[in-house]
CSV table of N, CA, C and O in Angstrom, one decimal:
chain,number,residue,atom,x,y,z
K,1,MET,N,0.7,-1.2,0.1
K,1,MET,CA,-0.1,-0.3,0.0
K,1,MET,C,0.6,1.3,-0.1
K,1,MET,O,0.4,2.5,-0.6
K,2,ALA,N,1.8,1.2,0.8
K,2,ALA,CA,2.9,2.6,0.7
K,2,ALA,C,3.3,2.9,-0.7
K,2,ALA,O,3.5,3.9,-0.9
K,3,TRP,N,3.4,1.8,-1.8
K,3,TRP,CA,4.0,2.4,-2.9
K,3,TRP,C,2.7,2.8,-3.5
K,3,TRP,O,3.1,3.7,-4.6
K,4,ILE,N,1.8,2.7,-3.2
K,4,ILE,CA,0.4,3.1,-4.0
K,4,ILE,C,0.6,4.5,-3.6
K,4,ILE,O,-0.2,5.5,-4.0
K,5,TYR,N,0.6,5.0,-2.0
K,5,TYR,CA,0.2,6.0,-1.8
K,5,TYR,C,1.5,6.8,-2.3
K,5,TYR,O,1.4,8.1,-2.3
K,6,LEU,N,2.8,6.3,-2.3
K,6,LEU,CA,3.7,7.4,-2.9
K,6,LEU,C,3.6,7.8,-4.6
K,6,LEU,O,3.7,8.8,-4.9
K,7,LEU,N,2.9,6.7,-5.0
K,7,LEU,CA,2.7,7.0,-6.5
K,7,LEU,C,1.5,8.2,-6.8
K,7,LEU,O,1.8,9.3,-7.1
K,8,ILE,N,0.7,8.1,-5.7
K,8,ILE,CA,-0.7,9.1,-5.6
K,8,ILE,C,0.1,10.3,-5.1
K,8,ILE,O,-0.4,11.5,-5.7
K,9,ALA,N,1.0,10.5,-4.3
K,9,ALA,CA,1.7,11.5,-3.8
K,9,ALA,C,2.4,12.4,-5.2
K,9,ALA,O,2.3,13.4,-5.1
K,10,GLY,N,2.6,11.8,-5.9
K,10,GLY,CA,3.7,12.1,-6.9
K,10,GLY,C,3.2,12.7,-7.8
K,10,GLY,O,3.4,13.6,-8.4
K,11,CYS,N,1.7,11.5,-8.8
K,11,CYS,CA,0.9,12.6,-9.3
K,11,CYS,C,0.3,13.7,-8.5
K,11,CYS,O,0.3,14.8,-9.3
K,12,LEU,N,-0.3,13.8,-7.4
K,12,LEU,CA,-0.7,15.0,-6.6
K,12,LEU,C,0.8,16.2,-6.8
K,12,LEU,O,0.1,17.4,-6.9
K,13,GLU,N,1.8,15.7,-7.2
K,13,GLU,CA,2.9,16.6,-6.7
K,13,GLU,C,2.8,17.2,-8.0
K,13,GLU,O,2.8,18.7,-8.4
K,14,ILE,N,2.7,16.6,-9.3
K,14,ILE,CA,2.4,17.6,-10.4
K,14,ILE,C,1.4,17.7,-10.4
K,14,ILE,O,1.8,19.1,-11.0
K,15,GLY,N,0.0,17.7,-10.0
K,15,GLY,CA,-1.2,18.8,-9.9
K,15,GLY,C,-0.7,20.3,-9.3
K,15,GLY,O,-1.0,20.9,-10.1
K,16,TRP,N,-0.2,20.2,-8.2
K,16,TRP,CA,0.0,21.3,-7.6
K,16,TRP,C,1.2,22.0,-8.2
K,16,TRP,O,1.0,23.2,-8.4
K,17,ALA,N,2.4,21.2,-8.6
K,17,ALA,CA,3.6,22.3,-9.4
K,17,ALA,C,2.5,22.9,-10.5
K,17,ALA,O,3.1,23.9,-10.8
K,18,ILE,N,2.2,22.1,-11.3
K,18,ILE,CA,1.1,22.7,-12.7
K,18,ILE,C,0.0,24.1,-12.1
K,18,ILE,O,0.1,25.0,-13.0
K,19,GLY,N,-0.7,23.5,-10.8
K,19,GLY,CA,-1.3,24.7,-10.5
K,19,GLY,C,-1.1,25.6,-10.2
K,19,GLY,O,-1.5,26.8,-9.9
K,20,LEU,N,0.5,25.8,-9.7
K,20,LEU,CA,1.4,26.8,-9.3
K,20,LEU,C,1.2,27.9,-10.7
K,20,LEU,O,1.0,29.4,-10.3
K,21,LYS,N,1.0,27.4,-11.5
K,21,LYS,CA,1.2,28.5,-13.3
K,21,LYS,C,0.0,29.0,-13.0
K,21,LYS,O,-0.3,30.2,-13.4
K,22,TYR,N,-1.1,28.4,-12.6
K,22,TYR,CA,-2.7,28.7,-13.0
K,22,TYR,C,-2.9,29.7,-12.0
K,22,TYR,O,-3.8,30.5,-11.9
K,23,THR,N,-2.3,29.8,-10.8
K,23,THR,CA,-2.5,30.8,-9.5
K,23,THR,C,-1.8,32.0,-9.9
K,23,THR,O,-2.9,33.1,-9.4
K,24,GLU,N,-1.2,32.5,-11.1
K,24,GLU,CA,-0.7,33.6,-11.2
K,24,GLU,C,0.0,34.1,-10.0
K,24,GLU,O,-0.6,35.4,-10.0
K,25,GLY,N,0.8,33.5,-9.1
K,25,GLY,CA,1.5,34.4,-8.4
K,25,GLY,C,0.2,34.1,-7.1
K,25,GLY,O,0.6,35.3,-6.1
K,26,TRP,N,-0.6,33.5,-7.0
K,26,TRP,CA,-1.4,33.1,-5.9
K,26,TRP,C,-2.5,34.4,-5.7
K,26,TRP,O,-2.9,34.8,-5.0
K,27,SER,N,-2.8,35.1,-7.0
K,27,SER,CA,-3.4,36.2,-7.1
K,27,SER,C,-4.9,35.8,-7.6
K,27,SER,O,-6.0,36.5,-7.7
K,28,ARG,N,-5.2,34.3,-7.9
K,28,ARG,CA,-6.5,33.6,-8.6
K,28,ARG,C,-6.8,32.9,-7.3
K,28,ARG,O,-6.0,32.0,-7.0
K,29,PHE,N,-7.9,33.3,-6.7
K,29,PHE,CA,-8.7,32.5,-5.7
K,29,PHE,C,-8.7,31.1,-5.8
K,29,PHE,O,-8.0,30.0,-5.0
K,30,TRP,N,-9.6,30.5,-6.6
K,30,TRP,CA,-9.9,28.9,-6.9
K,30,TRP,C,-8.7,28.3,-7.4
K,30,TRP,O,-8.2,27.3,-6.8
K,31,PRO,N,-8.0,28.8,-8.1
K,31,PRO,CA,-6.7,27.6,-8.8
K,31,PRO,C,-5.6,27.8,-7.6
K,31,PRO,O,-5.3,27.0,-7.1
K,32,SER,N,-5.9,29.2,-6.7
K,32,SER,CA,-4.8,29.0,-5.3
K,32,SER,C,-5.5,27.7,-4.4
K,32,SER,O,-4.6,27.1,-3.6
K,33,VAL,N,-6.8,27.9,-4.1
K,33,VAL,CA,-7.4,27.2,-3.2
K,33,VAL,C,-6.9,25.7,-3.8
K,33,VAL,O,-6.5,24.6,-3.0
K,34,LEU,N,-7.2,25.3,-5.2
K,34,LEU,CA,-6.9,24.1,-5.5
K,34,LEU,C,-5.3,23.4,-5.2
K,34,LEU,O,-5.5,22.6,-4.9
K,35,THR,N,-4.4,24.5,-5.7
K,35,THR,CA,-3.3,24.2,-5.6
K,35,THR,C,-2.9,23.9,-4.0
K,35,THR,O,-2.1,22.9,-3.9
K,36,LEU,N,-3.4,24.6,-3.2
K,36,LEU,CA,-3.1,24.3,-1.8
K,36,LEU,C,-3.6,23.1,-1.4
K,36,LEU,O,-3.2,22.5,-0.5
K,37,VAL,N,-4.7,22.7,-1.5
K,37,VAL,CA,-5.3,21.7,-1.0
K,37,VAL,C,-4.7,20.1,-1.9
K,37,VAL,O,-4.1,19.2,-1.0
K,38,THR,N,-4.1,20.6,-3.0
K,38,THR,CA,-3.5,19.5,-4.0
K,38,THR,C,-2.1,19.1,-3.0
K,38,THR,O,-1.7,18.1,-2.7
K,39,MET,N,-1.5,20.5,-2.7
K,39,MET,CA,0.0,20.1,-1.8
K,39,MET,C,-0.4,19.5,-0.8
K,39,MET,O,0.4,18.8,-0.3
K,40,ILE,N,-1.4,19.7,0.0
K,40,ILE,CA,-1.8,19.2,1.5
K,40,ILE,C,-1.6,17.8,1.2
K,40,ILE,O,-1.5,17.0,1.8
K,41,ALA,N,-2.6,17.4,0.3
K,41,ALA,CA,-3.0,15.9,0.1
K,41,ALA,C,-1.6,15.2,-0.7
K,41,ALA,O,-1.5,14.1,-0.2
K,42,SER,N,-1.1,15.8,-1.2
K,42,SER,CA,0.5,15.4,-1.6
K,42,SER,C,1.3,14.8,-0.7
K,42,SER,O,1.9,13.9,-0.4
K,43,PHE,N,1.4,15.8,0.6
K,43,PHE,CA,2.6,15.5,1.4
K,43,PHE,C,1.7,14.8,2.3
K,43,PHE,O,2.7,13.8,2.9
K,44,TYR,N,0.4,14.8,2.4
K,44,TYR,CA,-0.4,13.6,3.4
K,44,TYR,C,-0.1,12.2,3.0
K,44,TYR,O,0.6,11.2,3.6
K,45,CYS,N,0.0,12.1,1.4
K,45,CYS,CA,0.2,10.5,1.1
K,45,CYS,C,1.9,10.4,1.0
K,45,CYS,O,2.3,9.4,1.3
K,46,LEU,N,2.3,11.2,1.0
K,46,LEU,CA,3.8,11.0,1.4
K,46,LEU,C,4.1,10.8,2.7
K,46,LEU,O,5.1,9.6,2.8
K,47,ALA,N,3.7,11.2,3.5
K,47,ALA,CA,3.6,11.0,4.8
K,47,ALA,C,3.5,9.4,4.9
K,47,ALA,O,4.2,8.6,6.1
K,48,LEU,N,2.2,8.9,4.6
K,48,LEU,CA,1.8,7.5,4.9
K,48,LEU,C,2.7,6.7,4.0
K,48,LEU,O,3.0,5.6,4.8
K,49,ALA,N,3.4,7.1,2.9
K,49,ALA,CA,4.1,6.2,2.2
K,49,ALA,C,5.6,5.8,3.0
K,49,ALA,O,5.8,4.7,3.0
K,50,VAL,N,5.9,7.0,3.6
K,50,VAL,CA,7.4,6.7,4.3
K,50,VAL,C,7.5,6.5,5.3
K,50,VAL,O,8.3,6.2,6.0
K,51,LYS,N,6.1,5.8,6.0
K,51,LYS,CA,6.0,4.8,7.3
K,51,LYS,C,6.7,3.7,7.0
K,51,LYS,O,7.3,2.9,7.8
K,52,GLU,N,6.3,3.1,5.7
K,52,GLU,CA,6.7,1.8,5.2
K,52,GLU,C,8.3,2.2,4.2
K,52,GLU,O,9.2,1.1,4.6
K,53,ILE,N,8.3,3.0,3.4
K,53,ILE,CA,9.2,2.8,2.6
K,53,ILE,C,10.7,4.1,3.1
K,53,ILE,O,10.2,4.8,3.8
K,54,PRO,N,11.6,3.8,2.9
K,54,PRO,CA,12.7,4.6,3.6
K,54,PRO,C,13.0,6.1,3.1
K,54,PRO,O,12.3,6.2,1.9
K,55,ILE,N,12.8,6.5,4.0
K,55,ILE,CA,12.7,8.4,3.5
K,55,ILE,C,13.6,8.9,2.2
K,55,ILE,O,12.8,9.4,1.7
K,56,GLY,N,14.9,8.3,2.5
K,56,GLY,CA,15.4,8.7,1.0
K,56,GLY,C,15.2,8.4,0.0
K,56,GLY,O,14.8,9.1,-1.2
K,57,THR,N,14.4,6.8,-0.3
K,57,THR,CA,14.1,6.5,-1.5
K,57,THR,C,12.6,7.0,-2.0
K,57,THR,O,12.4,7.5,-2.8
K,58,GLY,N,11.7,6.8,-0.7
K,58,GLY,CA,10.5,7.8,-0.8
K,58,GLY,C,10.5,9.0,-1.4
K,58,GLY,O,10.1,9.5,-2.3
K,59,TYR,N,11.3,10.0,-0.6
K,59,TYR,CA,11.3,11.7,-0.9
K,59,TYR,C,12.3,11.3,-2.7
K,59,TYR,O,11.4,12.4,-3.5
K,60,ALA,N,13.0,10.5,-3.0
K,60,ALA,CA,13.6,10.7,-4.0
K,60,ALA,C,12.7,10.3,-5.5
K,60,ALA,O,12.5,11.2,-6.0
K,61,ILE,N,12.1,9.5,-5.0
K,61,ILE,CA,11.1,8.8,-5.8
K,61,ILE,C,10.1,9.9,-6.2
K,61,ILE,O,9.5,10.5,-7.4
K,62,TRP,N,9.2,10.4,-5.2
K,62,TRP,CA,8.3,11.5,-5.0
K,62,TRP,C,8.9,12.8,-5.6
K,62,TRP,O,8.1,13.1,-6.7
K,63,THR,N,9.8,13.5,-5.9
K,63,THR,CA,10.3,14.2,-6.2
K,63,THR,C,10.7,14.1,-8.0
K,63,THR,O,10.3,14.6,-9.0
K,64,GLY,N,11.0,12.9,-7.9
K,64,GLY,CA,11.3,12.4,-9.5
K,64,GLY,C,10.1,12.1,-10.4
K,64,GLY,O,10.1,12.7,-11.4
K,65,ILE,N,8.9,11.5,-9.7
K,65,ILE,CA,7.7,11.5,-10.6
K,65,ILE,C,7.6,13.1,-10.7
K,65,ILE,O,7.0,13.2,-11.8
K,66,GLY,N,7.5,13.7,-9.5
K,66,GLY,CA,6.9,15.3,-9.7
K,66,GLY,C,8.0,15.8,-10.9
K,66,GLY,O,7.3,16.7,-11.5
K,67,ALA,N,9.0,15.8,-10.8
K,67,ALA,CA,9.9,16.4,-11.8
K,67,ALA,C,9.8,16.1,-13.7
K,67,ALA,O,9.6,17.0,-14.1
K,68,VAL,N,9.8,15.1,-13.7
K,68,VAL,CA,9.2,14.5,-14.8
K,68,VAL,C,8.0,14.5,-15.1
K,68,VAL,O,7.9,15.2,-16.7
K,69,GLY,N,6.7,14.6,-14.7
K,69,GLY,CA,5.7,14.7,-14.9
K,69,GLY,C,5.4,16.3,-15.0
K,69,GLY,O,4.7,16.6,-16.0
K,70,THR,N,5.8,16.8,-14.5
K,70,THR,CA,5.7,18.6,-14.6
K,70,THR,C,6.3,19.1,-15.6
K,70,THR,O,5.9,19.9,-16.5
K,71,ALA,N,7.5,18.4,-16.0
K,71,ALA,CA,8.4,18.9,-17.3
K,71,ALA,C,7.9,18.3,-18.6
K,71,ALA,O,7.5,19.1,-19.3
K,72,THR,N,6.8,17.2,-18.3
K,72,THR,CA,6.2,16.8,-19.4
K,72,THR,C,5.1,17.5,-19.7
K,72,THR,O,4.6,18.0,-21.0
K,73,LEU,N,4.5,17.8,-18.5
K,73,LEU,CA,3.1,18.7,-18.6
K,73,LEU,C,3.3,20.1,-19.2
K,73,LEU,O,2.9,20.9,-19.9
K,74,GLY,N,4.3,20.8,-18.8
K,74,GLY,CA,5.1,21.8,-19.1
K,74,GLY,C,5.2,21.9,-20.8
K,74,GLY,O,5.2,22.8,-21.5
K,75,ILE,N,5.7,20.9,-21.4
K,75,ILE,CA,5.8,20.6,-22.8
K,75,ILE,C,4.4,20.4,-23.6
K,75,ILE,O,4.4,21.5,-24.5
K,76,LEU,N,3.6,20.0,-23.1
K,76,LEU,CA,2.2,19.5,-23.6
K,76,LEU,C,1.2,20.8,-23.3
K,76,LEU,O,0.7,21.2,-24.2
K,77,LEU,N,1.4,21.4,-22.4
K,77,LEU,CA,0.2,22.6,-21.6
K,77,LEU,C,0.9,23.7,-22.1
K,77,LEU,O,0.2,24.7,-22.4
K,78,PHE,N,2.4,23.9,-22.0
K,78,PHE,CA,2.6,25.3,-21.8
K,78,PHE,C,3.6,25.8,-23.2
K,78,PHE,O,4.2,26.8,-22.9
K,79,ALA,N,3.7,25.0,-24.1
K,79,ALA,CA,4.5,25.1,-25.3
K,79,ALA,C,5.7,25.0,-24.4
K,79,ALA,O,6.6,25.6,-25.4
K,80,GLU,N,6.6,24.9,-23.7
K,80,GLU,CA,7.9,24.6,-23.3
K,80,GLU,C,8.7,24.0,-24.3
K,80,GLU,O,8.5,23.3,-25.2
K,81,PRO,N,10.0,24.3,-24.5
K,81,PRO,CA,10.9,23.9,-25.2
K,81,PRO,C,11.3,22.3,-24.9
K,81,PRO,O,11.1,22.0,-23.8
K,82,VAL,N,11.4,21.5,-26.3
K,82,VAL,CA,11.7,20.5,-26.2
K,82,VAL,C,12.9,20.5,-26.7
K,82,VAL,O,13.4,20.7,-28.0
K,83,SER,N,14.0,19.6,-26.3
K,83,SER,CA,15.3,19.4,-26.7
K,83,SER,C,16.2,18.1,-26.5
K,83,SER,O,15.2,17.2,-25.4
K,84,ALA,N,16.6,17.6,-26.9
K,84,ALA,CA,17.2,16.4,-27.1
K,84,ALA,C,17.7,15.9,-25.5
K,84,ALA,O,17.5,15.1,-24.6
K,85,MET,N,18.7,17.0,-25.1
K,85,MET,CA,19.2,17.3,-23.5
K,85,MET,C,17.5,17.2,-22.6
K,85,MET,O,18.3,16.2,-21.6
K,86,ARG,N,17.1,17.8,-23.1
K,86,ARG,CA,16.1,17.8,-21.9
K,86,ARG,C,15.2,16.4,-21.6
K,86,ARG,O,15.5,15.9,-20.7
K,87,ILE,N,15.1,15.8,-22.9
K,87,ILE,CA,14.6,14.3,-22.9
K,87,ILE,C,15.4,13.6,-22.1
K,87,ILE,O,15.2,12.6,-21.7
K,88,VAL,N,16.9,13.4,-22.4
K,88,VAL,CA,18.1,12.7,-22.0
K,88,VAL,C,17.7,13.0,-20.5
K,88,VAL,O,18.0,12.2,-19.6
K,89,CYS,N,17.8,14.2,-19.9
K,89,CYS,CA,17.9,14.4,-18.7
K,89,CYS,C,16.6,13.8,-17.9
K,89,CYS,O,16.9,13.3,-16.8
K,90,MET,N,15.4,14.0,-18.6
K,90,MET,CA,14.1,13.4,-17.9
K,90,MET,C,14.6,11.8,-17.8
K,90,MET,O,14.1,11.0,-16.8
K,91,ALA,N,14.8,11.5,-18.8
K,91,ALA,CA,15.2,10.1,-19.1
K,91,ALA,C,15.8,9.2,-17.8
K,91,ALA,O,16.1,8.1,-17.4
K,92,LEU,N,17.2,10.3,-17.5
K,92,LEU,CA,18.2,9.8,-16.5
K,92,LEU,C,17.5,9.9,-15.1
K,92,LEU,O,17.6,9.1,-14.3
K,93,ILE,N,16.5,10.7,-14.7
K,93,ILE,CA,15.6,10.9,-13.5
K,93,ILE,C,14.8,9.4,-13.4
K,93,ILE,O,15.0,8.9,-12.4
K,94,ILE,N,14.2,9.2,-14.4
K,94,ILE,CA,13.2,8.1,-14.4
K,94,ILE,C,14.3,6.7,-14.2
K,94,ILE,O,13.9,6.0,-13.6
K,95,ALA,N,15.5,6.7,-14.8
K,95,ALA,CA,16.5,5.6,-14.3
K,95,ALA,C,16.7,5.7,-12.9
K,95,ALA,O,17.0,4.5,-12.3
K,96,GLY,N,17.1,6.6,-12.5
K,96,GLY,CA,17.0,6.7,-11.1
K,96,GLY,C,16.3,6.4,-10.1
K,96,GLY,O,16.5,5.8,-9.2
K,97,ILE,N,15.0,6.9,-10.6
K,97,ILE,CA,13.8,6.0,-9.7
K,97,ILE,C,13.6,4.7,-9.7
K,97,ILE,O,13.7,4.3,-8.8
K,98,VAL,N,13.6,4.1,-11.1
K,98,VAL,CA,13.9,2.7,-11.1
K,98,VAL,C,15.1,2.0,-10.5
K,98,VAL,O,14.7,0.9,-9.6
K,99,GLY,N,16.3,2.8,-10.4
K,99,GLY,CA,17.3,2.3,-9.5
K,99,GLY,C,17.2,2.2,-8.2
K,99,GLY,O,17.4,1.2,-7.7
K,100,LEU,N,16.6,3.2,-7.8
K,100,LEU,CA,16.1,3.0,-6.3
K,100,LEU,C,14.9,2.1,-6.0
K,100,LEU,O,15.2,2.1,-5.0
K,101,LYS,N,13.8,1.9,-6.6
K,101,LYS,CA,13.1,1.1,-6.6
K,101,LYS,C,13.7,-0.4,-6.7
K,101,LYS,O,13.3,-1.1,-5.6
K,102,LEU,N,14.7,-0.8,-7.3
K,102,LEU,CA,15.1,-2.1,-7.3
K,102,LEU,C,16.1,-2.3,-6.4
K,102,LEU,O,16.4,-3.5,-6.1
K,103,SER,N,16.6,-1.5,-5.5
K,103,SER,CA,17.5,-1.4,-4.8
K,103,SER,C,17.7,-1.6,-3.2
K,103,SER,O,16.2,-1.1,-3.1
């Protein structure tokens, strides 16, 4: 169950990171509220996950999911630049996450 909580926490991290863009510097009420709620839910799920998963592994995987997911959605939603180096770096993050899970 801990790994499911960690996956949910990572997905929620993507949600709040993207939500930050929509808050426009916390000046829009509903996007700000939704972003804060998503942050709290993400941290809560992470806290549940690291009851069983080592904190170093759990935190690294959580941030990795968030980083790769947010970068991917930034490309898809906000027309952020796509370059070979950016894709390679995201692949390295994924490789690190897999390595942590396997070790």
